[in-house]
Amino acid sequence: SQKIEQNSEALNIQEGKTATLTCNYTNYSPAYLQWYRQDPGRGPVFLLLIRENEKEKRKERLKVTFDTTLKQSLFHITASQPADSATYLCALAPHTGNQFYFGTGTSLTVIP
Amino acid sequence: KAGVTQTPRYLIKTRGQQVTLSCSPISGHRSVSWYQQTPGQGLQFLFEYFSETQRNKGNFPGRFSGRQFSNSRSEMNVSTLELGDSALYLCASSTLAGIQETQYFGPGTRLLVL
């Protein structure tokens, strides 16, 4: 069956450290993958997109990697800040079909 | 530009009732997608509308329906509500239809079915 798994439960890290979130998938062939941030009571906000032929993408303190052999994407936040505390979602867009498939998200807490 | 707006923000209904949720996309966006978000299942795709036509539908029963108006505003309807329909319903708009487009989400409507 198709599955998208993100870090189980929650992730707590100290301010200033690098947070690394994982998104593993099975039985999908994604054309590309997106990462979103969601704060309590709000809708997800798009952060980054990476295509299947790209290994890495950066935006300010954010970095995403995509390994189609391992079927995994890693999302890094460097020099993390308490304001980075939120739930982070990965979403796959497959080659066939016309919809996104979301993971259940990872709750990140950055401790001052 | 104003973001995606959804009304109402909160709703309490009882089993068997029906509900209509509304979504106004960002100005100029012609595609609207709807999602259901629950703690156990995460975000699940309901359907996508573009130019008043349903382009894609997720794996939900026929009790879930939607429509889009000529001004791109969209509504979704859930009939014969069940307890399991309690969720956060999110809509997202994009310039064009399709998975290549970046989606902009609204704040959601939180539905509680008693």
mmCIF file with all atom_site columns, C-alpha atoms in Angstrom:
data_model
loop_
_atom_site.group_PDB
_atom_site.id
_atom_site.type_symbol
_atom_site.label_atom_id
_atom_site.label_alt_id
_atom_site.label_comp_id
_atom_site.label_asym_id
_atom_site.label_entity_id
_atom_site.label_seq_id
_atom_site.pdbx_PDB_ins_code
_atom_site.Cartn_x
_atom_site.Cartn_y
_atom_site.Cartn_z
_atom_site.occupancy
_atom_site.B_iso_or_equiv
_atom_site.pdbx_formal_charge
_atom_site.auth_seq_id
_atom_site.auth_comp_id
_atom_site.auth_asym_id
_atom_site.auth_atom_id
_atom_site.pdbx_PDB_model_num
ATOM 1   C CA . SER A 1 1   ? 0.000   0.000  0.000   1.00 0.00 ? 1   SER A CA 1
ATOM 2   C CA . GLN A 1 2   ? 1.029   3.608  -0.463  1.00 0.00 ? 2   GLN A CA 1
ATOM 3   C CA . LYS A 1 3   ? 2.454   5.361  2.564   1.00 0.00 ? 3   LYS A CA 1
ATOM 4   C CA . ILE A 1 4   ? 4.072   8.669  3.438   1.00 0.00 ? 4   ILE A CA 1
ATOM 5   C CA . GLU A 1 5   ? 5.752   8.673  6.825   1.00 0.00 ? 5   GLU A CA 1
ATOM 6   C CA . GLN A 1 6   ? 7.259   11.606 8.633   1.00 0.00 ? 6   GLN A CA 1
ATOM 7   C CA . ASN A 1 7   ? 9.243   11.667 11.885  1.00 0.00 ? 7   ASN A CA 1
ATOM 8   C CA . SER A 1 8   ? 7.102   9.935  14.426  1.00 0.00 ? 8   SER A CA 1
ATOM 9   C CA . GLU A 1 9   ? 5.501   12.156 17.044  1.00 0.00 ? 9   GLU A CA 1
ATOM 10  C CA . ALA A 1 10  ? 7.323   15.346 17.924  1.00 0.00 ? 10  ALA A CA 1
ATOM 11  C CA . LEU A 1 11  ? 10.823  16.712 17.601  1.00 0.00 ? 11  LEU A CA 1
ATOM 12  C CA . ASN A 1 12  ? 12.356  18.968 20.258  1.00 0.00 ? 12  ASN A CA 1
ATOM 13  C CA . ILE A 1 13  ? 15.643  20.771 19.691  1.00 0.00 ? 13  ILE A CA 1
ATOM 14  C CA . GLN A 1 14  ? 17.647  23.555 21.290  1.00 0.00 ? 14  GLN A CA 1
ATOM 15  C CA . GLU A 1 15  ? 17.673  26.989 19.748  1.00 0.00 ? 15  GLU A CA 1
ATOM 16  C CA . GLY A 1 16  ? 20.570  27.455 17.375  1.00 0.00 ? 16  GLY A CA 1
ATOM 17  C CA . LYS A 1 17  ? 20.810  23.794 16.432  1.00 0.00 ? 17  LYS A CA 1
ATOM 18  C CA . THR A 1 18  ? 19.845  22.282 13.081  1.00 0.00 ? 18  THR A CA 1
ATOM 19  C CA . ALA A 1 19  ? 16.485  20.545 12.932  1.00 0.00 ? 19  ALA A CA 1
ATOM 20  C CA . THR A 1 20  ? 16.223  17.638 10.500  1.00 0.00 ? 20  THR A CA 1
ATOM 21  C CA . LEU A 1 21  ? 12.811  16.294 9.526   1.00 0.00 ? 21  LEU A CA 1
ATOM 22  C CA . THR A 1 22  ? 12.306  13.208 7.404   1.00 0.00 ? 22  THR A CA 1
ATOM 23  C CA . CYS A 1 23  ? 9.689   12.222 4.866   1.00 0.00 ? 23  CYS A CA 1
ATOM 24  C CA . ASN A 1 24  ? 9.774   8.610  3.680   1.00 0.00 ? 24  ASN A CA 1
ATOM 25  C CA . TYR A 1 25  ? 7.419   7.217  1.076   1.00 0.00 ? 25  TYR A CA 1
ATOM 26  C CA . THR A 1 26  ? 6.568   3.822  -0.350  1.00 0.00 ? 26  THR A CA 1
ATOM 27  C CA . ASN A 1 27  ? 4.781   2.863  -3.544  1.00 0.00 ? 27  ASN A CA 1
ATOM 28  C CA . TYR A 1 28  ? 4.782   6.371  -4.929  1.00 0.00 ? 28  TYR A CA 1
ATOM 29  C CA . SER A 1 29  ? 6.676   7.734  -7.885  1.00 0.00 ? 29  SER A CA 1
ATOM 30  C CA . PRO A 1 30  ? 6.732   11.441 -7.119  1.00 0.00 ? 30  PRO A CA 1
ATOM 31  C CA . ALA A 1 31  ? 7.376   13.994 -9.834  1.00 0.00 ? 31  ALA A CA 1
ATOM 32  C CA . TYR A 1 32  ? 8.165   16.403 -7.048  1.00 0.00 ? 32  TYR A CA 1
ATOM 33  C CA . LEU A 1 33  ? 7.815   16.961 -3.365  1.00 0.00 ? 33  LEU A CA 1
ATOM 34  C CA . GLN A 1 34  ? 6.750   19.992 -1.355  1.00 0.00 ? 34  GLN A CA 1
ATOM 35  C CA . TRP A 1 35  ? 7.224   21.041 2.252   1.00 0.00 ? 35  TRP A CA 1
ATOM 36  C CA . TYR A 1 36  ? 4.693   23.098 4.170   1.00 0.00 ? 36  TYR A CA 1
ATOM 37  C CA . ARG A 1 37  ? 4.579   24.692 7.584   1.00 0.00 ? 37  ARG A CA 1
ATOM 38  C CA . GLN A 1 38  ? 1.363   24.689 9.613   1.00 0.00 ? 38  GLN A CA 1
ATOM 39  C CA . ASP A 1 39  ? 0.749   26.696 12.763  1.00 0.00 ? 39  ASP A CA 1
ATOM 40  C CA . PRO A 1 40  ? -2.082  25.865 15.173  1.00 0.00 ? 40  PRO A CA 1
ATOM 41  C CA . GLY A 1 41  ? -5.423  27.070 13.887  1.00 0.00 ? 41  GLY A CA 1
ATOM 42  C CA . ARG A 1 42  ? -4.062  27.974 10.478  1.00 0.00 ? 42  ARG A CA 1
ATOM 43  C CA . GLY A 1 43  ? -3.756  26.403 7.073   1.00 0.00 ? 43  GLY A CA 1
ATOM 44  C CA . PRO A 1 44  ? -0.444  25.057 5.733   1.00 0.00 ? 44  PRO A CA 1
ATOM 45  C CA . VAL A 1 45  ? 1.970   27.544 4.193   1.00 0.00 ? 45  VAL A CA 1
ATOM 46  C CA . PHE A 1 46  ? 4.124   26.490 1.245   1.00 0.00 ? 46  PHE A CA 1
ATOM 47  C CA . LEU A 1 47  ? 7.875   26.560 1.942   1.00 0.00 ? 47  LEU A CA 1
ATOM 48  C CA . LEU A 1 48  ? 9.855   24.696 -0.696  1.00 0.00 ? 48  LEU A CA 1
ATOM 49  C CA . LEU A 1 49  ? 9.445   22.491 -3.737  1.00 0.00 ? 49  LEU A CA 1
ATOM 50  C CA . ILE A 1 50  ? 11.999  20.017 -5.045  1.00 0.00 ? 50  ILE A CA 1
ATOM 51  C CA . ARG A 1 51  ? 11.737  18.088 -8.296  1.00 0.00 ? 51  ARG A CA 1
ATOM 52  C CA . GLU A 1 52  ? 12.711  14.460 -8.794  1.00 0.00 ? 52  GLU A CA 1
ATOM 53  C CA . ASN A 1 53  ? 15.779  15.398 -10.807 1.00 0.00 ? 53  ASN A CA 1
ATOM 54  C CA . GLU A 1 54  ? 17.043  17.784 -8.112  1.00 0.00 ? 54  GLU A CA 1
ATOM 55  C CA . LYS A 1 55  ? 19.164  16.609 -5.214  1.00 0.00 ? 55  LYS A CA 1
ATOM 56  C CA . GLU A 1 56  ? 19.003  19.682 -3.040  1.00 0.00 ? 56  GLU A CA 1
ATOM 57  C CA . LYS A 1 57  ? 17.177  23.007 -2.739  1.00 0.00 ? 57  LYS A CA 1
ATOM 58  C CA . ARG A 1 58  ? 17.886  25.902 -0.402  1.00 0.00 ? 58  ARG A CA 1
ATOM 59  C CA . LYS A 1 59  ? 15.985  28.949 0.762   1.00 0.00 ? 59  LYS A CA 1
ATOM 60  C CA . GLU A 1 60  ? 17.533  31.096 3.482   1.00 0.00 ? 60  GLU A CA 1
ATOM 61  C CA . ARG A 1 61  ? 17.881  28.812 6.545   1.00 0.00 ? 61  ARG A CA 1
ATOM 62  C CA . LEU A 1 62  ? 15.931  25.998 4.914   1.00 0.00 ? 62  LEU A CA 1
ATOM 63  C CA . LYS A 1 63  ? 17.363  23.105 2.917   1.00 0.00 ? 63  LYS A CA 1
ATOM 64  C CA . VAL A 1 64  ? 15.579  20.175 1.329   1.00 0.00 ? 64  VAL A CA 1
ATOM 65  C CA . THR A 1 65  ? 17.127  17.046 -0.126  1.00 0.00 ? 65  THR A CA 1
ATOM 66  C CA . PHE A 1 66  ? 15.405  14.446 -2.261  1.00 0.00 ? 66  PHE A CA 1
ATOM 67  C CA . ASP A 1 67  ? 16.714  10.923 -2.770  1.00 0.00 ? 67  ASP A CA 1
ATOM 68  C CA . THR A 1 68  ? 14.470  8.947  -5.117  1.00 0.00 ? 68  THR A CA 1
ATOM 69  C CA . THR A 1 69  ? 16.585  5.808  -4.588  1.00 0.00 ? 69  THR A CA 1
ATOM 70  C CA . LEU A 1 70  ? 16.072  5.879  -0.828  1.00 0.00 ? 70  LEU A CA 1
ATOM 71  C CA . LYS A 1 71  ? 12.535  7.239  -1.357  1.00 0.00 ? 71  LYS A CA 1
ATOM 72  C CA . GLN A 1 72  ? 13.228  9.928  1.161   1.00 0.00 ? 72  GLN A CA 1
ATOM 73  C CA . SER A 1 73  ? 13.288  13.685 1.571   1.00 0.00 ? 73  SER A CA 1
ATOM 74  C CA . LEU A 1 74  ? 15.081  15.492 4.378   1.00 0.00 ? 74  LEU A CA 1
ATOM 75  C CA . PHE A 1 75  ? 14.104  18.979 5.506   1.00 0.00 ? 75  PHE A CA 1
ATOM 76  C CA . HIS A 1 76  ? 16.684  20.966 7.450   1.00 0.00 ? 76  HIS A CA 1
ATOM 77  C CA . ILE A 1 77  ? 16.285  24.194 9.401   1.00 0.00 ? 77  ILE A CA 1
ATOM 78  C CA . THR A 1 78  ? 19.660  25.624 10.367  1.00 0.00 ? 78  THR A CA 1
ATOM 79  C CA . ALA A 1 79  ? 20.201  28.014 13.284  1.00 0.00 ? 79  ALA A CA 1
ATOM 80  C CA . SER A 1 80  ? 16.722  27.147 14.512  1.00 0.00 ? 80  SER A CA 1
ATOM 81  C CA . GLN A 1 81  ? 14.694  29.716 16.420  1.00 0.00 ? 81  GLN A CA 1
ATOM 82  C CA . PRO A 1 82  ? 11.662  29.383 18.718  1.00 0.00 ? 82  PRO A CA 1
ATOM 83  C CA . ALA A 1 83  ? 9.617   31.018 15.940  1.00 0.00 ? 83  ALA A CA 1
ATOM 84  C CA . ASP A 1 84  ? 10.317  27.922 13.817  1.00 0.00 ? 84  ASP A CA 1
ATOM 85  C CA . SER A 1 85  ? 8.145   25.863 16.176  1.00 0.00 ? 85  SER A CA 1
ATOM 86  C CA . ALA A 1 86  ? 5.274   24.475 14.095  1.00 0.00 ? 86  ALA A CA 1
ATOM 87  C CA . THR A 1 87  ? 4.100   21.341 12.334  1.00 0.00 ? 87  THR A CA 1
ATOM 88  C CA . TYR A 1 88  ? 5.863   20.593 9.067   1.00 0.00 ? 88  TYR A CA 1
ATOM 89  C CA . LEU A 1 89  ? 4.167   18.608 6.317   1.00 0.00 ? 89  LEU A CA 1
ATOM 90  C CA . CYS A 1 90  ? 5.586   16.965 3.233   1.00 0.00 ? 90  CYS A CA 1
ATOM 91  C CA . ALA A 1 91  ? 3.415   16.477 0.159   1.00 0.00 ? 91  ALA A CA 1
ATOM 92  C CA . LEU A 1 92  ? 4.083   14.321 -2.893  1.00 0.00 ? 92  LEU A CA 1
ATOM 93  C CA . ALA A 1 93  ? 2.875   15.015 -6.394  1.00 0.00 ? 93  ALA A CA 1
ATOM 94  C CA . PRO A 1 94  ? 3.001   11.781 -8.410  1.00 0.00 ? 94  PRO A CA 1
ATOM 95  C CA . HIS A 1 95  ? 3.674   11.419 -12.127 1.00 0.00 ? 95  HIS A CA 1
ATOM 96  C CA . THR A 1 96  ? 0.248   9.982  -12.708 1.00 0.00 ? 96  THR A CA 1
ATOM 97  C CA . GLY A 1 97  ? -2.888  11.389 -11.201 1.00 0.00 ? 97  GLY A CA 1
ATOM 98  C CA . ASN A 1 98  ? -3.657  14.931 -10.364 1.00 0.00 ? 98  ASN A CA 1
ATOM 99  C CA . GLN A 1 99  ? -3.594  15.347 -6.621  1.00 0.00 ? 99  GLN A CA 1
ATOM 100 C CA . PHE A 1 100 ? -1.202  15.866 -3.754  1.00 0.00 ? 100 PHE A CA 1
ATOM 101 C CA . TYR A 1 101 ? -0.595  13.255 -1.069  1.00 0.00 ? 101 TYR A CA 1
ATOM 102 C CA . PHE A 1 102 ? 0.357   14.600 2.338   1.00 0.00 ? 102 PHE A CA 1
ATOM 103 C CA . GLY A 1 103 ? 2.243   13.075 5.238   1.00 0.00 ? 103 GLY A CA 1
ATOM 104 C CA . THR A 1 104 ? 0.764   13.408 8.713   1.00 0.00 ? 104 THR A CA 1
ATOM 105 C CA . GLY A 1 105 ? 3.343   15.976 9.718   1.00 0.00 ? 105 GLY A CA 1
ATOM 106 C CA . THR A 1 106 ? 6.059   16.418 12.316  1.00 0.00 ? 106 THR A CA 1
ATOM 107 C CA . SER A 1 107 ? 5.600   18.763 15.247  1.00 0.00 ? 107 SER A CA 1
ATOM 108 C CA . LEU A 1 108 ? 8.788   20.716 15.859  1.00 0.00 ? 108 LEU A CA 1
ATOM 109 C CA . THR A 1 109 ? 9.473   22.614 19.068  1.00 0.00 ? 109 THR A CA 1
ATOM 110 C CA . VAL A 1 110 ? 12.558  24.807 19.330  1.00 0.00 ? 110 VAL A CA 1
ATOM 111 C CA . ILE A 1 111 ? 13.501  25.328 22.967  1.00 0.00 ? 111 ILE A CA 1
ATOM 112 C CA . PRO A 1 112 ? 15.041  28.695 23.868  1.00 0.00 ? 112 PRO A CA 1
ATOM 113 C CA . LYS B 2 1   ? -3.541  40.711 -2.036  1.00 0.00 ? 1   LYS B CA 1
ATOM 114 C CA . ALA B 2 2   ? -6.000  39.205 0.378   1.00 0.00 ? 2   ALA B CA 1
ATOM 115 C CA . GLY B 2 3   ? -5.423  35.562 1.178   1.00 0.00 ? 3   GLY B CA 1
ATOM 116 C CA . VAL B 2 4   ? -7.792  32.633 0.918   1.00 0.00 ? 4   VAL B CA 1
ATOM 117 C CA . THR B 2 5   ? -10.802 33.103 3.160   1.00 0.00 ? 5   THR B CA 1
ATOM 118 C CA . GLN B 2 6   ? -13.088 30.425 4.523   1.00 0.00 ? 6   GLN B CA 1
ATOM 119 C CA . THR B 2 7   ? -16.404 30.760 6.276   1.00 0.00 ? 7   THR B CA 1
ATOM 120 C CA . PRO B 2 8   ? -17.503 29.890 8.807   1.00 0.00 ? 8   PRO B CA 1
ATOM 121 C CA . ARG B 2 9   ? -14.393 29.276 10.886  1.00 0.00 ? 9   ARG B CA 1
ATOM 122 C CA . TYR B 2 10  ? -16.143 27.023 13.370  1.00 0.00 ? 10  TYR B CA 1
ATOM 123 C CA . LEU B 2 11  ? -19.257 24.936 13.129  1.00 0.00 ? 11  LEU B CA 1
ATOM 124 C CA . ILE B 2 12  ? -21.084 22.501 15.369  1.00 0.00 ? 12  ILE B CA 1
ATOM 125 C CA . LYS B 2 13  ? -23.634 20.146 13.864  1.00 0.00 ? 13  LYS B CA 1
ATOM 126 C CA . THR B 2 14  ? -25.403 16.963 14.889  1.00 0.00 ? 14  THR B CA 1
ATOM 127 C CA . ARG B 2 15  ? -25.388 13.630 13.149  1.00 0.00 ? 15  ARG B CA 1
ATOM 128 C CA . GLY B 2 16  ? -27.677 13.428 10.149  1.00 0.00 ? 16  GLY B CA 1
ATOM 129 C CA . GLN B 2 17  ? -27.574 17.146 9.410   1.00 0.00 ? 17  GLN B CA 1
ATOM 130 C CA . GLN B 2 18  ? -25.933 18.681 6.399   1.00 0.00 ? 18  GLN B CA 1
ATOM 131 C CA . VAL B 2 19  ? -23.409 21.483 6.188   1.00 0.00 ? 19  VAL B CA 1
ATOM 132 C CA . THR B 2 20  ? -22.125 23.910 3.562   1.00 0.00 ? 20  THR B CA 1
ATOM 133 C CA . LEU B 2 21  ? -18.682 25.462 3.777   1.00 0.00 ? 21  LEU B CA 1
ATOM 134 C CA . SER B 2 22  ? -17.486 28.376 1.699   1.00 0.00 ? 22  SER B CA 1
ATOM 135 C CA . CYS B 2 23  ? -14.107 29.306 0.257   1.00 0.00 ? 23  CYS B CA 1
ATOM 136 C CA . SER B 2 24  ? -13.045 32.513 -1.498  1.00 0.00 ? 24  SER B CA 1
ATOM 137 C CA . PRO B 2 25  ? -9.756  32.091 -3.350  1.00 0.00 ? 25  PRO B CA 1
ATOM 138 C CA . ILE B 2 26  ? -7.045  34.663 -3.831  1.00 0.00 ? 26  ILE B CA 1
ATOM 139 C CA . SER B 2 27  ? -8.040  37.181 -6.473  1.00 0.00 ? 27  SER B CA 1
ATOM 140 C CA . GLY B 2 28  ? -7.076  35.883 -9.899  1.00 0.00 ? 28  GLY B CA 1
ATOM 141 C CA . HIS B 2 29  ? -6.814  32.260 -8.801  1.00 0.00 ? 29  HIS B CA 1
ATOM 142 C CA . ARG B 2 30  ? -9.101  29.980 -10.728 1.00 0.00 ? 30  ARG B CA 1
ATOM 143 C CA . SER B 2 31  ? -8.431  26.643 -9.055  1.00 0.00 ? 31  SER B CA 1
ATOM 144 C CA . VAL B 2 32  ? -9.793  25.634 -5.676  1.00 0.00 ? 32  VAL B CA 1
ATOM 145 C CA . SER B 2 33  ? -9.029  22.375 -3.905  1.00 0.00 ? 33  SER B CA 1
ATOM 146 C CA . TRP B 2 34  ? -10.584 21.031 -0.726  1.00 0.00 ? 34  TRP B CA 1
ATOM 147 C CA . TYR B 2 35  ? -8.935  18.893 1.920   1.00 0.00 ? 35  TYR B CA 1
ATOM 148 C CA . GLN B 2 36  ? -10.019 17.190 5.120   1.00 0.00 ? 36  GLN B CA 1
ATOM 149 C CA . GLN B 2 37  ? -7.512  17.195 7.974   1.00 0.00 ? 37  GLN B CA 1
ATOM 150 C CA . THR B 2 38  ? -7.814  14.880 10.973  1.00 0.00 ? 38  THR B CA 1
ATOM 151 C CA . PRO B 2 39  ? -5.201  13.888 13.569  1.00 0.00 ? 39  PRO B CA 1
ATOM 152 C CA . GLY B 2 40  ? -5.230  10.265 12.491  1.00 0.00 ? 40  GLY B CA 1
ATOM 153 C CA . GLN B 2 41  ? -5.341  10.588 8.699   1.00 0.00 ? 41  GLN B CA 1
ATOM 154 C CA . GLY B 2 42  ? -3.632  13.898 8.148   1.00 0.00 ? 42  GLY B CA 1
ATOM 155 C CA . LEU B 2 43  ? -4.527  15.975 5.113   1.00 0.00 ? 43  LEU B CA 1
ATOM 156 C CA . GLN B 2 44  ? -6.645  14.116 2.585   1.00 0.00 ? 44  GLN B CA 1
ATOM 157 C CA . PHE B 2 45  ? -7.673  15.446 -0.796  1.00 0.00 ? 45  PHE B CA 1
ATOM 158 C CA . LEU B 2 46  ? -11.401 15.822 -1.397  1.00 0.00 ? 46  LEU B CA 1
ATOM 159 C CA . PHE B 2 47  ? -11.713 17.481 -4.822  1.00 0.00 ? 47  PHE B CA 1
ATOM 160 C CA . GLU B 2 48  ? -10.420 20.189 -7.107  1.00 0.00 ? 48  GLU B CA 1
ATOM 161 C CA . TYR B 2 49  ? -12.406 22.686 -9.151  1.00 0.00 ? 49  TYR B CA 1
ATOM 162 C CA . PHE B 2 50  ? -11.223 24.804 -12.026 1.00 0.00 ? 50  PHE B CA 1
ATOM 163 C CA . SER B 2 51  ? -13.395 27.105 -14.100 1.00 0.00 ? 51  SER B CA 1
ATOM 164 C CA . GLU B 2 52  ? -16.538 25.739 -12.452 1.00 0.00 ? 52  GLU B CA 1
ATOM 165 C CA . THR B 2 53  ? -15.669 22.133 -13.351 1.00 0.00 ? 53  THR B CA 1
ATOM 166 C CA . GLN B 2 54  ? -14.609 19.384 -11.008 1.00 0.00 ? 54  GLN B CA 1
ATOM 167 C CA . ARG B 2 55  ? -11.264 18.197 -12.346 1.00 0.00 ? 55  ARG B CA 1
ATOM 168 C CA . ASN B 2 56  ? -10.279 15.647 -9.781  1.00 0.00 ? 56  ASN B CA 1
ATOM 169 C CA . LYS B 2 57  ? -11.854 13.829 -6.881  1.00 0.00 ? 57  LYS B CA 1
ATOM 170 C CA . GLY B 2 58  ? -10.372 12.034 -3.897  1.00 0.00 ? 58  GLY B CA 1
ATOM 171 C CA . ASN B 2 59  ? -11.557 8.852  -2.272  1.00 0.00 ? 59  ASN B CA 1
ATOM 172 C CA . PHE B 2 60  ? -14.518 10.159 -0.268  1.00 0.00 ? 60  PHE B CA 1
ATOM 173 C CA . PRO B 2 61  ? -18.147 9.027  -0.299  1.00 0.00 ? 61  PRO B CA 1
ATOM 174 C CA . GLY B 2 62  ? -20.774 10.775 -2.359  1.00 0.00 ? 62  GLY B CA 1
ATOM 175 C CA . ARG B 2 63  ? -22.004 12.615 0.744   1.00 0.00 ? 63  ARG B CA 1
ATOM 176 C CA . PHE B 2 64  ? -19.170 15.028 0.055   1.00 0.00 ? 64  PHE B CA 1
ATOM 177 C CA . SER B 2 65  ? -19.825 17.320 -2.869  1.00 0.00 ? 65  SER B CA 1
ATOM 178 C CA . GLY B 2 66  ? -18.742 20.691 -4.061  1.00 0.00 ? 66  GLY B CA 1
ATOM 179 C CA . ARG B 2 67  ? -19.169 23.342 -6.675  1.00 0.00 ? 67  ARG B CA 1
ATOM 180 C CA . GLN B 2 68  ? -17.459 26.407 -7.998  1.00 0.00 ? 68  GLN B CA 1
ATOM 181 C CA . PHE B 2 69  ? -19.032 29.630 -9.134  1.00 0.00 ? 69  PHE B CA 1
ATOM 182 C CA . SER B 2 70  ? -18.101 31.888 -12.023 1.00 0.00 ? 70  SER B CA 1
ATOM 183 C CA . ASN B 2 71  ? -16.180 34.185 -9.658  1.00 0.00 ? 71  ASN B CA 1
ATOM 184 C CA . SER B 2 72  ? -14.079 31.153 -8.574  1.00 0.00 ? 72  SER B CA 1
ATOM 185 C CA . ARG B 2 73  ? -15.607 31.036 -5.118  1.00 0.00 ? 73  ARG B CA 1
ATOM 186 C CA . SER B 2 74  ? -16.295 27.479 -4.053  1.00 0.00 ? 74  SER B CA 1
ATOM 187 C CA . GLU B 2 75  ? -18.567 25.671 -1.673  1.00 0.00 ? 75  GLU B CA 1
ATOM 188 C CA . MET B 2 76  ? -18.441 22.170 -0.341  1.00 0.00 ? 76  MET B CA 1
ATOM 189 C CA . ASN B 2 77  ? -21.379 20.315 1.095   1.00 0.00 ? 77  ASN B CA 1
ATOM 190 C CA . VAL B 2 78  ? -21.507 17.328 3.380   1.00 0.00 ? 78  VAL B CA 1
ATOM 191 C CA . SER B 2 79  ? -24.862 15.623 3.743   1.00 0.00 ? 79  SER B CA 1
ATOM 192 C CA . THR B 2 80  ? -26.010 13.184 6.407   1.00 0.00 ? 80  THR B CA 1
ATOM 193 C CA . LEU B 2 81  ? -23.184 14.074 8.739   1.00 0.00 ? 81  LEU B CA 1
ATOM 194 C CA . GLU B 2 82  ? -21.413 11.340 10.689  1.00 0.00 ? 82  GLU B CA 1
ATOM 195 C CA . LEU B 2 83  ? -19.287 11.647 13.814  1.00 0.00 ? 83  LEU B CA 1
ATOM 196 C CA . GLY B 2 84  ? -16.216 10.790 11.735  1.00 0.00 ? 84  GLY B CA 1
ATOM 197 C CA . ASP B 2 85  ? -16.738 13.891 9.620   1.00 0.00 ? 85  ASP B CA 1
ATOM 198 C CA . SER B 2 86  ? -15.452 16.027 12.492  1.00 0.00 ? 86  SER B CA 1
ATOM 199 C CA . ALA B 2 87  ? -12.322 17.593 11.075  1.00 0.00 ? 87  ALA B CA 1
ATOM 200 C CA . LEU B 2 88  ? -10.617 20.722 9.868   1.00 0.00 ? 88  LEU B CA 1
ATOM 201 C CA . TYR B 2 89  ? -11.696 21.418 6.287   1.00 0.00 ? 89  TYR B CA 1
ATOM 202 C CA . LEU B 2 90  ? -9.154  23.360 4.306   1.00 0.00 ? 90  LEU B CA 1
ATOM 203 C CA . CYS B 2 91  ? -9.405  24.913 0.926   1.00 0.00 ? 91  CYS B CA 1
ATOM 204 C CA . ALA B 2 92  ? -6.457  25.923 -1.197  1.00 0.00 ? 92  ALA B CA 1
ATOM 205 C CA . SER B 2 93  ? -6.332  28.081 -4.281  1.00 0.00 ? 93  SER B CA 1
ATOM 206 C CA . SER B 2 94  ? -3.855  28.274 -7.114  1.00 0.00 ? 94  SER B CA 1
ATOM 207 C CA . THR B 2 95  ? -3.524  30.232 -10.311 1.00 0.00 ? 95  THR B CA 1
ATOM 208 C CA . LEU B 2 96  ? -4.133  27.250 -12.540 1.00 0.00 ? 96  LEU B CA 1
ATOM 209 C CA . ALA B 2 97  ? -5.195  23.688 -11.966 1.00 0.00 ? 97  ALA B CA 1
ATOM 210 C CA . GLY B 2 98  ? -2.815  20.821 -11.597 1.00 0.00 ? 98  GLY B CA 1
ATOM 211 C CA . ILE B 2 99  ? -0.135  19.560 -9.307  1.00 0.00 ? 99  ILE B CA 1
ATOM 212 C CA . GLN B 2 100 ? 2.524   21.815 -10.758 1.00 0.00 ? 100 GLN B CA 1
ATOM 213 C CA . GLU B 2 101 ? 0.947   24.824 -9.126  1.00 0.00 ? 101 GLU B CA 1
ATOM 214 C CA . THR B 2 102 ? 1.740   26.161 -5.674  1.00 0.00 ? 102 THR B CA 1
ATOM 215 C CA . GLN B 2 103 ? -1.287  26.008 -3.425  1.00 0.00 ? 103 GLN B CA 1
ATOM 216 C CA . TYR B 2 104 ? -2.246  28.730 -0.969  1.00 0.00 ? 104 TYR B CA 1
ATOM 217 C CA . PHE B 2 105 ? -4.316  27.474 1.924   1.00 0.00 ? 105 PHE B CA 1
ATOM 218 C CA . GLY B 2 106 ? -7.036  29.205 3.869   1.00 0.00 ? 106 GLY B CA 1
ATOM 219 C CA . PRO B 2 107 ? -7.323  29.026 7.673   1.00 0.00 ? 107 PRO B CA 1
ATOM 220 C CA . GLY B 2 108 ? -9.861  26.219 7.521   1.00 0.00 ? 108 GLY B CA 1
ATOM 221 C CA . THR B 2 109 ? -13.302 25.539 8.909   1.00 0.00 ? 109 THR B CA 1
ATOM 222 C CA . ARG B 2 110 ? -13.346 23.399 12.020  1.00 0.00 ? 110 ARG B CA 1
ATOM 223 C CA . LEU B 2 111 ? -16.411 21.165 11.981  1.00 0.00 ? 111 LEU B CA 1
ATOM 224 C CA . LEU B 2 112 ? -17.552 19.276 15.046  1.00 0.00 ? 112 LEU B CA 1
ATOM 225 C CA . VAL B 2 113 ? -20.275 16.685 14.629  1.00 0.00 ? 113 VAL B CA 1
ATOM 226 C CA . LEU B 2 114 ? -22.070 15.648 17.808  1.00 0.00 ? 114 LEU B CA 1
#
